[in-house]
Coordinates of C-alpha atoms in Angstrom, one line a residue:
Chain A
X51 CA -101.8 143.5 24.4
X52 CA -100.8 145.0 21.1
X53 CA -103.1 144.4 18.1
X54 CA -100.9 144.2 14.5
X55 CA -101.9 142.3 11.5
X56 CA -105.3 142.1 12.9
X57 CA -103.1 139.8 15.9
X58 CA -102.8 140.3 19.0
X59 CA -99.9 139.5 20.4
X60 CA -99.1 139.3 24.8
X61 CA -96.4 139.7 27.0
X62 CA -94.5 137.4 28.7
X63 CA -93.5 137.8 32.6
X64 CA -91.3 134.8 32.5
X65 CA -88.2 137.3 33.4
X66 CA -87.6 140.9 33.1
X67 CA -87.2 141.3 29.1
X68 CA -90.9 141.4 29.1
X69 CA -91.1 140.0 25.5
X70 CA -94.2 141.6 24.1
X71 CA -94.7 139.5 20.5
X72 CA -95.9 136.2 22.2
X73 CA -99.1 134.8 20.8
X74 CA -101.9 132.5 22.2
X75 CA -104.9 130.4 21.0
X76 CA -107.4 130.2 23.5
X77 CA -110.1 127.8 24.0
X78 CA -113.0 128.4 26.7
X79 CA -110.6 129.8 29.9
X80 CA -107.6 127.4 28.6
X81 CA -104.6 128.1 26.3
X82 CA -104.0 125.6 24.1
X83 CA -101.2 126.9 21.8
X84 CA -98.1 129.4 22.4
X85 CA -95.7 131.0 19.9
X86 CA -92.9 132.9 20.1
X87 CA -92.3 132.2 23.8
X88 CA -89.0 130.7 25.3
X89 CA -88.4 127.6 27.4
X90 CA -88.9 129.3 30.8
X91 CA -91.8 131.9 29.3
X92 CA -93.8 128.7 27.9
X93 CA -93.2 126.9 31.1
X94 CA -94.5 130.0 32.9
X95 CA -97.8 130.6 30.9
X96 CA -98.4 127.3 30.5
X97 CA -99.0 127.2 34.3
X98 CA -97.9 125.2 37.7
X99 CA -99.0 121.5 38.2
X100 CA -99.5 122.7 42.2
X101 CA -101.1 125.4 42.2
X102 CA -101.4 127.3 45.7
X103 CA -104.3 126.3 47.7
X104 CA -106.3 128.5 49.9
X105 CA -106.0 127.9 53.8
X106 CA -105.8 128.8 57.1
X107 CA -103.8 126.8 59.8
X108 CA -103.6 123.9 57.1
X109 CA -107.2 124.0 56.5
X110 CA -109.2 125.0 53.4
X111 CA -111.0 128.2 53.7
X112 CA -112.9 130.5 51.4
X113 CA -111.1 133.5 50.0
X114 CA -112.7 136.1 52.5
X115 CA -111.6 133.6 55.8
X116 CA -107.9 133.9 54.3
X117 CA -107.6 137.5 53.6
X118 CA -109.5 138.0 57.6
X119 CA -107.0 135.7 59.2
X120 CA -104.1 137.2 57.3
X121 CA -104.6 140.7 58.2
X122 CA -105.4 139.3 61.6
X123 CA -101.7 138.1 61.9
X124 CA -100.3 141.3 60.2
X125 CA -102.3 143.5 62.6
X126 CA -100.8 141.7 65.8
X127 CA -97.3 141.7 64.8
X128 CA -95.2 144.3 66.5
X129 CA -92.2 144.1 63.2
X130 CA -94.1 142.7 60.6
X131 CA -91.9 142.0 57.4
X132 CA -93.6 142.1 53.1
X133 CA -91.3 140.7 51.1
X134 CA -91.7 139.5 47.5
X135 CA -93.1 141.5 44.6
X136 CA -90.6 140.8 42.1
X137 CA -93.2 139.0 40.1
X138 CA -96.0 141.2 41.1
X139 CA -97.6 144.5 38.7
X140 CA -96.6 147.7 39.7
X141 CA -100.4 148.2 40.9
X142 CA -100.0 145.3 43.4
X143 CA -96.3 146.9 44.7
X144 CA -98.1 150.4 45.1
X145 CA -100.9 148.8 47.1
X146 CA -97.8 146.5 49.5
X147 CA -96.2 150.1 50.0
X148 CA -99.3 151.6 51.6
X149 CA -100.4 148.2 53.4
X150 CA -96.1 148.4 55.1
X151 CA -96.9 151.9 55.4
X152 CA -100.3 151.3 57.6
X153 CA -99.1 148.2 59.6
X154 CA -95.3 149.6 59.9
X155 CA -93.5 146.5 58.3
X156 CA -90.5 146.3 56.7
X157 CA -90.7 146.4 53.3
X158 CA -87.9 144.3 50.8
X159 CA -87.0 142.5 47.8
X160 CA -84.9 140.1 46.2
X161 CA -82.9 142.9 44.2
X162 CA -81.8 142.8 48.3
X163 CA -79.3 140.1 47.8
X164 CA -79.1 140.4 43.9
X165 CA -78.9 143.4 41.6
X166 CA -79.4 146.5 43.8
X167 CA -76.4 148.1 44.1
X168 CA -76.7 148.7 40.2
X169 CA -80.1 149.9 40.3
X170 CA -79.2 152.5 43.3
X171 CA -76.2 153.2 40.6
X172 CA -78.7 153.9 38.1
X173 CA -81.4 155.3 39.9
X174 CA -79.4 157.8 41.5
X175 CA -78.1 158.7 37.6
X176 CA -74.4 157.6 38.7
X177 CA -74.0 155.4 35.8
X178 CA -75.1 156.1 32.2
X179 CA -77.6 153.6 30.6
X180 CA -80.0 153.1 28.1
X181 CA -82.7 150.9 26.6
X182 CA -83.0 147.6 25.1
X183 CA -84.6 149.3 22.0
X184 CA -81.5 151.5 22.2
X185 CA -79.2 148.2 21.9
X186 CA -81.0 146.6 19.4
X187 CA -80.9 149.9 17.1
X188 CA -77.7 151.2 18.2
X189 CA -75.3 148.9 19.9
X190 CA -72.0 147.8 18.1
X191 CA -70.1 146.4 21.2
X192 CA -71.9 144.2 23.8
X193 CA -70.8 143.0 26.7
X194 CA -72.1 140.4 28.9
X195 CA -70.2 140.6 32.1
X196 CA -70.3 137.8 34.7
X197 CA -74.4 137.1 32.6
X198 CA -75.6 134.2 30.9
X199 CA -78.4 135.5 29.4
X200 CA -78.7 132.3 27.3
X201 CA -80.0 130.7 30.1
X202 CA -81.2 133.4 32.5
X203 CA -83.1 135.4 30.1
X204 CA -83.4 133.5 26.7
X205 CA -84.3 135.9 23.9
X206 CA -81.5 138.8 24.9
X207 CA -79.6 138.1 22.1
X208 CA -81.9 137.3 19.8
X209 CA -84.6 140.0 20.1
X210 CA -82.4 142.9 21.7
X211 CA -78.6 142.8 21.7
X212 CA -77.1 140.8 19.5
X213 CA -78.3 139.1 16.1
X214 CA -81.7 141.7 15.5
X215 CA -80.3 143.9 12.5
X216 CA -81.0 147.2 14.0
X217 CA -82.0 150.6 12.7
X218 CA -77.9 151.4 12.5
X219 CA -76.9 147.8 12.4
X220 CA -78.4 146.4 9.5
X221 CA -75.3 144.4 8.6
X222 CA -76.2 142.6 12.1
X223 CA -74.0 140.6 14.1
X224 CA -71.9 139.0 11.4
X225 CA -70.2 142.6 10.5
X226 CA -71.9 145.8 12.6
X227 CA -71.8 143.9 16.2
X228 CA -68.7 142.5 18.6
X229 CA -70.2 140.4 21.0
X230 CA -67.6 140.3 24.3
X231 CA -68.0 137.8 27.3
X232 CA -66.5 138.1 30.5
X233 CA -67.3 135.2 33.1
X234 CA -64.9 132.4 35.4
X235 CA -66.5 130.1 33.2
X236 CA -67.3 129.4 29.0
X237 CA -71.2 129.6 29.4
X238 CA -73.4 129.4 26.6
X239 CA -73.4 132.9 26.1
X240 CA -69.2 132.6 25.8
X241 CA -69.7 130.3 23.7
X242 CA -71.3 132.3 20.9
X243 CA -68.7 135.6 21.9
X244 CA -66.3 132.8 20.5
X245 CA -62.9 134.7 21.0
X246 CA -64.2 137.7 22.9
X247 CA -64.4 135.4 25.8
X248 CA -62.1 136.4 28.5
X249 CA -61.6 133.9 31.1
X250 CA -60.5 135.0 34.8
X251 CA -60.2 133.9 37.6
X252 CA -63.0 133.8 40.8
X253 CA -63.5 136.9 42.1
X254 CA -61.1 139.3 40.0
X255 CA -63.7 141.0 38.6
X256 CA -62.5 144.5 40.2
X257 CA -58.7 143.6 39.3
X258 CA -59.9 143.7 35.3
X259 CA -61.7 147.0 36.0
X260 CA -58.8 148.3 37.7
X261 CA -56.3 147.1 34.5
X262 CA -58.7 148.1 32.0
X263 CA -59.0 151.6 33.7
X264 CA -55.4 151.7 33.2
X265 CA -55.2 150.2 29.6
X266 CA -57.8 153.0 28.8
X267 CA -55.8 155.7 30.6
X268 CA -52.7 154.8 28.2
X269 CA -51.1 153.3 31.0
X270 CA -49.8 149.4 31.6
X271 CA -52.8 147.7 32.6
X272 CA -51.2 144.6 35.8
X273 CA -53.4 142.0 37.4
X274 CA -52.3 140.0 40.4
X275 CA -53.1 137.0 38.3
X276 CA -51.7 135.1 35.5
X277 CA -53.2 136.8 32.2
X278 CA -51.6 137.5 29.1
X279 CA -51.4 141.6 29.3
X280 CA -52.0 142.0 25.5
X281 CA -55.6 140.7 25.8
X282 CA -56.2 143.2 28.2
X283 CA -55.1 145.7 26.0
X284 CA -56.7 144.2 23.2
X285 CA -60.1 144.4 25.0
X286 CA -59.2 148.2 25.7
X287 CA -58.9 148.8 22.7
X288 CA -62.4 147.4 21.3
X289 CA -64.0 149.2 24.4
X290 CA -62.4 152.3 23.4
X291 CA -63.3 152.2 19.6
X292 CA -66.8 151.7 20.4
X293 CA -70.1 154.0 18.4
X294 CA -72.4 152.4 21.5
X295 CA -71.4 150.4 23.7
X296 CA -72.8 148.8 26.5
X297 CA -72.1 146.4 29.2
X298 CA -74.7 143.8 30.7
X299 CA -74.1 143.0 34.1
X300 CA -75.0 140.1 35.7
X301 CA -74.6 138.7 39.0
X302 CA -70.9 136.9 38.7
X303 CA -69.9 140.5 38.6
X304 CA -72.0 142.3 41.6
X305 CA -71.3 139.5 43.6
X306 CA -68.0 140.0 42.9
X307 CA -66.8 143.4 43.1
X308 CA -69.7 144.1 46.0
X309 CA -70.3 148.0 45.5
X310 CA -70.5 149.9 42.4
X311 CA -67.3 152.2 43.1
X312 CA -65.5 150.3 40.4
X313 CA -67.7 149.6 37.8
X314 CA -68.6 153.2 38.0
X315 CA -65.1 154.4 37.6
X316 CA -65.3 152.2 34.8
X317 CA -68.2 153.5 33.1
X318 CA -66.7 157.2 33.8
X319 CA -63.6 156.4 31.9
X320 CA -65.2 154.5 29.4
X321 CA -67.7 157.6 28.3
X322 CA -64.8 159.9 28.6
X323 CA -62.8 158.2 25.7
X324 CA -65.8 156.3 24.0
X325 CA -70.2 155.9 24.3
X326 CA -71.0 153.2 26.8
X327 CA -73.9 152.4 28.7
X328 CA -74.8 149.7 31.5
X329 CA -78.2 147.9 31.7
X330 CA -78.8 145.2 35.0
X331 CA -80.0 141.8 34.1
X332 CA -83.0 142.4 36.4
X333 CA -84.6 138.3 36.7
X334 CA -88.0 138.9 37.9
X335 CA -90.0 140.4 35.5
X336 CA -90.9 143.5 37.5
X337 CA -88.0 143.7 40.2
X338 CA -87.2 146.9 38.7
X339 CA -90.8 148.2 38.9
X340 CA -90.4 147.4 42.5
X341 CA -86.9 149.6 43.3
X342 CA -88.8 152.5 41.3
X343 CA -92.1 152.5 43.1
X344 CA -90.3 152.5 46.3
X345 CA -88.0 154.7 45.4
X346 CA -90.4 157.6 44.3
X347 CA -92.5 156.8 47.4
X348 CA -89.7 157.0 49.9
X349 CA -86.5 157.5 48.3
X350 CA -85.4 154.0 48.6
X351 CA -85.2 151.3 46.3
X352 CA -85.6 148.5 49.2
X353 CA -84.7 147.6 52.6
X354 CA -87.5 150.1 54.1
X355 CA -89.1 150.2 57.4
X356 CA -92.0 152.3 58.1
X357 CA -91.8 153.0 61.6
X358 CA -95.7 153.8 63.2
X359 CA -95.5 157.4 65.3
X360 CA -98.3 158.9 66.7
X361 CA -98.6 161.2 62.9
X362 CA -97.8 158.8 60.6
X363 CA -94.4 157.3 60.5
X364 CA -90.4 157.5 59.9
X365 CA -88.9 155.7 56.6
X366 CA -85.7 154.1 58.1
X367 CA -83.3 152.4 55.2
X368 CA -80.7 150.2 55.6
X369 CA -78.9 146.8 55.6
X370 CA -80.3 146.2 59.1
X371 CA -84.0 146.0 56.8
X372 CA -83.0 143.7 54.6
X373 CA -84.3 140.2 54.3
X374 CA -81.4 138.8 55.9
X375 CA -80.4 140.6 58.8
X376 CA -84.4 140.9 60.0
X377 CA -84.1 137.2 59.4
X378 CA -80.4 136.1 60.9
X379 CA -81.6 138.6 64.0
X380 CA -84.9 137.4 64.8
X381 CA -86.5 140.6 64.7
X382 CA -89.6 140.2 62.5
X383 CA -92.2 138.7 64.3
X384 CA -94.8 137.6 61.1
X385 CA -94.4 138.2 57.3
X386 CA -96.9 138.2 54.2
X387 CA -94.7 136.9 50.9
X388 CA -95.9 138.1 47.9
X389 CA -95.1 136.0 44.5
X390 CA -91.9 135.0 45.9
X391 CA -90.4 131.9 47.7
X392 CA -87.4 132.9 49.8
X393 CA -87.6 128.8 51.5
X394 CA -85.9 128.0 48.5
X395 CA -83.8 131.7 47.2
X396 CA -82.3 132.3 51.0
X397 CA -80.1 130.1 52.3
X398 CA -81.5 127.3 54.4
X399 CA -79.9 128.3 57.8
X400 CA -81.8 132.1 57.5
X401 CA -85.1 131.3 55.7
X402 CA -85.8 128.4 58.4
X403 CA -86.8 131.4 60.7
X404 CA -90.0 131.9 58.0
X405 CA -91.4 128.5 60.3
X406 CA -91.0 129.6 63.2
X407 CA -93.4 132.8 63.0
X408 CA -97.2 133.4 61.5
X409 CA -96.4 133.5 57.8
X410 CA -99.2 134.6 55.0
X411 CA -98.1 133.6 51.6
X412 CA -99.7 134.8 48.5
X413 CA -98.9 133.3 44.7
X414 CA -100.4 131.6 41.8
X415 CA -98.3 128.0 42.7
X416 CA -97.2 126.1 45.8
X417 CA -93.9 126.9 47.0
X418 CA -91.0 125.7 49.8
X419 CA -92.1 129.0 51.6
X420 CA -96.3 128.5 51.5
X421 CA -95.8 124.8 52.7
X422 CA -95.0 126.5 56.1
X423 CA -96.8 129.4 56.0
X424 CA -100.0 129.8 58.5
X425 CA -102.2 131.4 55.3
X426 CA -101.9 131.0 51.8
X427 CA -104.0 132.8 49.5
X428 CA -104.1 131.6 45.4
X429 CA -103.7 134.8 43.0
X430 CA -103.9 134.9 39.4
X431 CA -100.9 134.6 37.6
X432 CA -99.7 137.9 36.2
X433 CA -99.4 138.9 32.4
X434 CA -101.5 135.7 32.3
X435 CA -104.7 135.8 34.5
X436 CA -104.5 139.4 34.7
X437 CA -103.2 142.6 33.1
X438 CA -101.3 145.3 34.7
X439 CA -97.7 147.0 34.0
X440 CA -94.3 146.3 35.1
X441 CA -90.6 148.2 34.5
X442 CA -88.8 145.9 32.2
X443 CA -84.6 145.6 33.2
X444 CA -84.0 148.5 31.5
X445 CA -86.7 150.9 32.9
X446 CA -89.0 150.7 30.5
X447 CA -92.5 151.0 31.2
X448 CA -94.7 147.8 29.6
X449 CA -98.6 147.3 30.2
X450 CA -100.3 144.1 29.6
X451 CA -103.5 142.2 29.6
X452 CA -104.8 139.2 30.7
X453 CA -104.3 135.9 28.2
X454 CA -107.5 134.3 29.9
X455 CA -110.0 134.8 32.5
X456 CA -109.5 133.6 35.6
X457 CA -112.1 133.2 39.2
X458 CA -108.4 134.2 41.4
X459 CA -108.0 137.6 42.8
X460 CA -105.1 139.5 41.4
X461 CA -102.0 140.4 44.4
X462 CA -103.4 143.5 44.3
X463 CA -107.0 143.0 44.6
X464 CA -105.8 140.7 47.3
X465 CA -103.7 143.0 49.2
X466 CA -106.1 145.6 48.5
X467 CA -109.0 143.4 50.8
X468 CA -106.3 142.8 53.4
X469 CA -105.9 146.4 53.8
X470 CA -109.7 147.0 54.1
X471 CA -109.5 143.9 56.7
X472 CA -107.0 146.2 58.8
Chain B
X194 CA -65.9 91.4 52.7
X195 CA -65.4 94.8 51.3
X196 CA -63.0 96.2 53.8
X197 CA -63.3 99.7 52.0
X198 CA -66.9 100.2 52.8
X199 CA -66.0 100.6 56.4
X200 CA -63.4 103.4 56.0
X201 CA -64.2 107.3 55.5
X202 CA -64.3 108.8 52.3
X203 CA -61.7 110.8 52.2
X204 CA -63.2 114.5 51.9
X205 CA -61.4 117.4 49.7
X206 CA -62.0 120.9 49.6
X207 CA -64.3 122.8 47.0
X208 CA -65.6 126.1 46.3
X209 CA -68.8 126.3 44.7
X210 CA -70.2 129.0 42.2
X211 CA -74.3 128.8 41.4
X212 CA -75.5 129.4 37.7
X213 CA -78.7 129.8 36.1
X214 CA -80.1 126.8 33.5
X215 CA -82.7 127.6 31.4
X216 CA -83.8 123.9 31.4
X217 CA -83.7 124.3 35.6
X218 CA -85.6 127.4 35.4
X219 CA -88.3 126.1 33.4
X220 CA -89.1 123.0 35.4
X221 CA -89.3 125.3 38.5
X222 CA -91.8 127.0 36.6
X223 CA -93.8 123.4 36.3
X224 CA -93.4 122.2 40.0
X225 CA -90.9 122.8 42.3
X226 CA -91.5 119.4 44.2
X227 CA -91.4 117.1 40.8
X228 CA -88.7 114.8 40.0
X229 CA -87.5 117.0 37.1
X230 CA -86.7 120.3 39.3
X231 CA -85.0 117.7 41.8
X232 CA -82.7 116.2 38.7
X233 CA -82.2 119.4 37.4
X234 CA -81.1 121.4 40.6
X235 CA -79.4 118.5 42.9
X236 CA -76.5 118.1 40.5
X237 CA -72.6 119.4 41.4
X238 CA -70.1 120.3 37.6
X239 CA -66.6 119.2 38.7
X240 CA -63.5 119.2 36.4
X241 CA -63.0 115.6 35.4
X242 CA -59.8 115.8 37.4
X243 CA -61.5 116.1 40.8
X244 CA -64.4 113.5 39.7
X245 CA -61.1 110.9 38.8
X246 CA -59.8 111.9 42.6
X247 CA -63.1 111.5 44.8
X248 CA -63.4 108.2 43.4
X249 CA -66.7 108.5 41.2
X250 CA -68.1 107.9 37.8
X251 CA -70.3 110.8 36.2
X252 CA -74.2 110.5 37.5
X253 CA -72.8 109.2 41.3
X254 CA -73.5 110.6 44.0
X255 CA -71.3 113.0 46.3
X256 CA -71.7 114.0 49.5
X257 CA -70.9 118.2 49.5
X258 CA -70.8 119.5 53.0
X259 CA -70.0 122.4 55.6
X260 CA -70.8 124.1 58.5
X261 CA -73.8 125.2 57.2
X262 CA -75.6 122.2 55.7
X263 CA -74.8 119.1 53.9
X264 CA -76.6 117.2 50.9
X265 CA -76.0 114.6 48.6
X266 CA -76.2 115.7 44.6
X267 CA -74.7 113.8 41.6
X268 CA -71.5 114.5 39.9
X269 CA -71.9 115.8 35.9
X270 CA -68.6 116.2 34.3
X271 CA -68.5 120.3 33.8
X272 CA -67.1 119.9 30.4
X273 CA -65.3 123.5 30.1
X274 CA -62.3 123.7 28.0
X275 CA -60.2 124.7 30.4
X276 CA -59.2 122.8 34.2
X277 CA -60.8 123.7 37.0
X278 CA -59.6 121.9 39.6
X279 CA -60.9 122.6 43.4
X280 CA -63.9 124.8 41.4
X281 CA -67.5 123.3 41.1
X282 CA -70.5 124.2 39.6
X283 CA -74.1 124.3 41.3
X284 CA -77.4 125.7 40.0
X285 CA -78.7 128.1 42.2
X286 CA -81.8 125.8 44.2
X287 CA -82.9 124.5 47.6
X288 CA -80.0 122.3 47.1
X289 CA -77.0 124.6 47.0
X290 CA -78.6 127.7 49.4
X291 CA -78.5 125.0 51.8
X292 CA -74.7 125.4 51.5
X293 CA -75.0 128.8 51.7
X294 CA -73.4 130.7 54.9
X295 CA -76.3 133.3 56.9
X296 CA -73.4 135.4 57.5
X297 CA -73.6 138.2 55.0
X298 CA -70.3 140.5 56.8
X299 CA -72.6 143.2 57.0
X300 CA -74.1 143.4 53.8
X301 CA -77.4 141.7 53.1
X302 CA -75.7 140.1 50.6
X303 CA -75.3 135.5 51.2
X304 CA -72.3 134.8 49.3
X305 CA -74.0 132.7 46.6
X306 CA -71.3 132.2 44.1
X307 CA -68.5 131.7 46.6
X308 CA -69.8 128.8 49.0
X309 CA -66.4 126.8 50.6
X310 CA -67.4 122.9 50.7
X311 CA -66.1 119.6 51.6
X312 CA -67.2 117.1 48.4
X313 CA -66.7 113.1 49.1
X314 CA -68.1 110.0 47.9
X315 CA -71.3 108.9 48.7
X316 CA -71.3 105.6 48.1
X317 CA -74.3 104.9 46.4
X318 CA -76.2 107.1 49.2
X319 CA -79.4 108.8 47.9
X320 CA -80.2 112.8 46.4
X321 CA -81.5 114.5 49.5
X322 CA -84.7 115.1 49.0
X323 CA -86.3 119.0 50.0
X324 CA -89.7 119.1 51.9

């Protein structure tokens, strides 16, 4: 909570910008007014219509019952699985490493099947980035590639990179910015790059690095598509002439070119003939926080498994730990879901599995995933009903209080009990 | 009698790419079982083209299948500038992961914004409903 103009203004955890100018009114233990806030961060702090119950084997139980009979199923599971987090604080993701560390689980995330190759990029200082505050001050080229931040995260451009005049951007987007929009289709966010929008094709994404490589090199930039060559070069060219640049990816492009060799060919040719930078749109609010905890505790951003010996344990890393393959094989035996719901983010075919095994799920609403699960344990709703920190997409460190008060146990107090339970 | 009723839609092939929407995301946010996540999420964007060619109007209902899983979402006219036949348009939900193939090739990674269908007329069938 930051205190300016004798206000005090919140954050929002309604995705990963972490917008930290929202303001409430309070009355009693209710908020009755919110400002600033966008679509999804209203919908967010105003709170679920179902929110999760706490039971056991379908029955309601007190809080203590819960946390007994979850630990029970976690302590007599021979590959227990945590997944979740994304929308968890940083304390509560410390306190699920230890608890995977103690019962040997496997440990993932959602940044699993989304945006980790990037962060691995980033984390292991492969590709140059830099912070929203950085854009906003700095940037004169922006691009959103295969990202719809219009939708997925709703104040992008307007707080951080595109219409804010900026400490070296005062003349703001009308003369000191170029806004550029790659994507197969004209999203919203295309729609304001007006004609910086460059249309291709379903996965090409790593045949326009390739040509722009080229174009960039001085060389004749081909496609194995139909695409009018001089807009290639054209794009080149603004890329090249660049102050600060920087790219936003979003998912259309790391589904798309699957590793991060190109892109970070890309990004290598790109600071060798201009300034550019690369930033993940990150959609939980603290998925990051969650790569960079792990990572500094075992080296890894996800897909973990802490595997019991008779002194401690081994950290194992791989695809065959991530959410999907421990589900497609069968191989996890119970899991405890933290904050996430992967009944309706997985497809159908591999999250099934979650009903078939002791499941604890643990969240301030009702979800797909807790209408199967054995436990599920209510939690306060973070950056709302309780403070904490969380790594914001572009690795920022923000801290936040509570908006009201709140009888639920935060994830981490939660997880916290569990562990003493074990 | 309607002799057409008795004969099988004829089925064409589709590949479907999810996107985010704000106005998606924040009824999720509300309830994921209420009536507005389910309007919001079971919805399929075609070009006009391939909405003329299955036979429906905008706000029928189509029947989008594969080996996976199959469900029954209405057609919205995509309205993008330029033709896209043979490409459609999901929001990422219940609706279109259960589309969505397990097999990952190795990588951990579902293929999310690259999901091959079979799309035909429903014929007035309902939205499948989730949980």
């Amino acid at each position: 909570m930051v205190n300016c103009l004798n206000k005090n203004y919140y954050v929002c955890t309604g995705c990963a910008l972490l917008c930290d100018d929202i303001e409430v009114e309070v009355s009693g233990d209710h908020i009755t007014k919110i400002k600033t806030v966008c679509r999804k961060g209203f919908s967010r702090i105003g709170g679920c219509i179902e929110p999760m119950p706490c039971t056991s084997d379908g029955k309601s139980v007190d809080i203590t019952t819960a946390i007994k009979d979850a630990a029970s199923i976690l302590m007599n599971a021979d590959n227990p699985l945590i997944f979740g987090l994304g929308n968890s604080t940083s304390g509560a993701q410390k306190q699920a490493i230890e608890l995977a560390k103690r019962i040997g689980a496997v440990i993932d995330d959602s940044s699993s099947f989304c945006q980790g190759p990037i962060i691995e990029a980033i984390l292991h200082e492969k590709i140059h980035t830099c912070t929203l505050d950085d854009v906003r001050n700095r940037a004169d080229v922006i691009v959103y590639w295969g990202a719809d931040p219009s939708n997925s995260h709703p104040r992008h451009l307007s707080m951080h990179s595109y219409f804010p005049r900026g400490e070296e951007r005062q003349h703001g987007w009308e003369d000191d910015r170029t806004a550029i929009a790659i994507d197969v289709r004209r999203s919203h966010t295309a729609k304001i790059c007006g004609n910086r929008f460059y249309q291709i094709p379903l996965h090409t994404d790593a045949f326009l690095i390739e040509a722009l490589i080229d174009a960039l090199s001085g060389k004749v930039p081909k496609v194995p598509f139909e695409y009018d060559i001089k807009k290639i070069l054209e794009l080149a060219n603004v890329l090249k002439k660049a102050q600060f640049g920087v790219i936003f990816a979003g998912l259309g492009v790391v589904y798309s070119i699957g590793d991060m060799g190109t892109m970070t060919r890309l990004m290598d040719k790109l600071n060798e003939v201009s300034n550019f930078h690369l930033i993940p749109m990150m959609g939980h609010y603290n998925m990051r926080g969650f790569n960079q905890n792990l990572f500094e505790a075992t080296g890894y951003f996800n897909r973990v498994k802490f595997e019991k010996r008779e002194n401690g344990f081994d950290v194992k890393h791989g695809v065959d730990y991530s959410i999907m393959e421990v589900l497609n094989t069968k191989k996890t035996d119970a899991a405890l879901i933290i904050g996430s719901d992967p009944m309706s983010c997985l497809p159908r075919s591999t999250a099934e599995y979650l009903s078939e095994i002791p499941l604890v799920s643990i969240g301030p609403c009702e979800n797909f995933t807790s209408r199967v699960a054995k436990v599920t344990i209510p939690s306060a709703l973070s950056g709302v009903e309780c403070g904490g920190s969380a790594v914001r997409m572009d690795g920022v460190k923000v801290t936040f209080e509570p908006m009201i008060k709140t009888a639920r146990l935060s994830d981490e107090e939660i997880l916290k009990r569990i562990m003493e339970a074990i | 009698m309607e002799l057409g009723k008795f004969l099988t839609a004829p089925e064409y092939g589709f590949v479907i790419v999810t996107y985010r929407d704000i106005f998606q995301s924040a009824a999720l946010e509300k309830s994921r079982f209420g009536e507005e996540y389910r309007k919001l999420s079971a919805v399929i964007k075609m070009d006009s083209g391939d909405i003329k060619k299955l036979g429906v109007v905008e706000g029928d209902t189509v029947v989008v299948k594969n080996a996976c899983g199959k469900v029954v979402v209405r057609v919205e006219e995509s309205g993008y500038d330029v033709p896209h036949q043979g490409v459609a348009y999901m929001p990422n939900s219940p609706w279109s992961n259960s589309l969505v193939s397990a097999d990952t090739g190795g990588t951990g990674v579902p293929k999310y914004k690259m999901i091959k269908v079979m799309v035909s007329n429903a014929r007035g069938e309902a939205i499948t409903g989730m949980m």
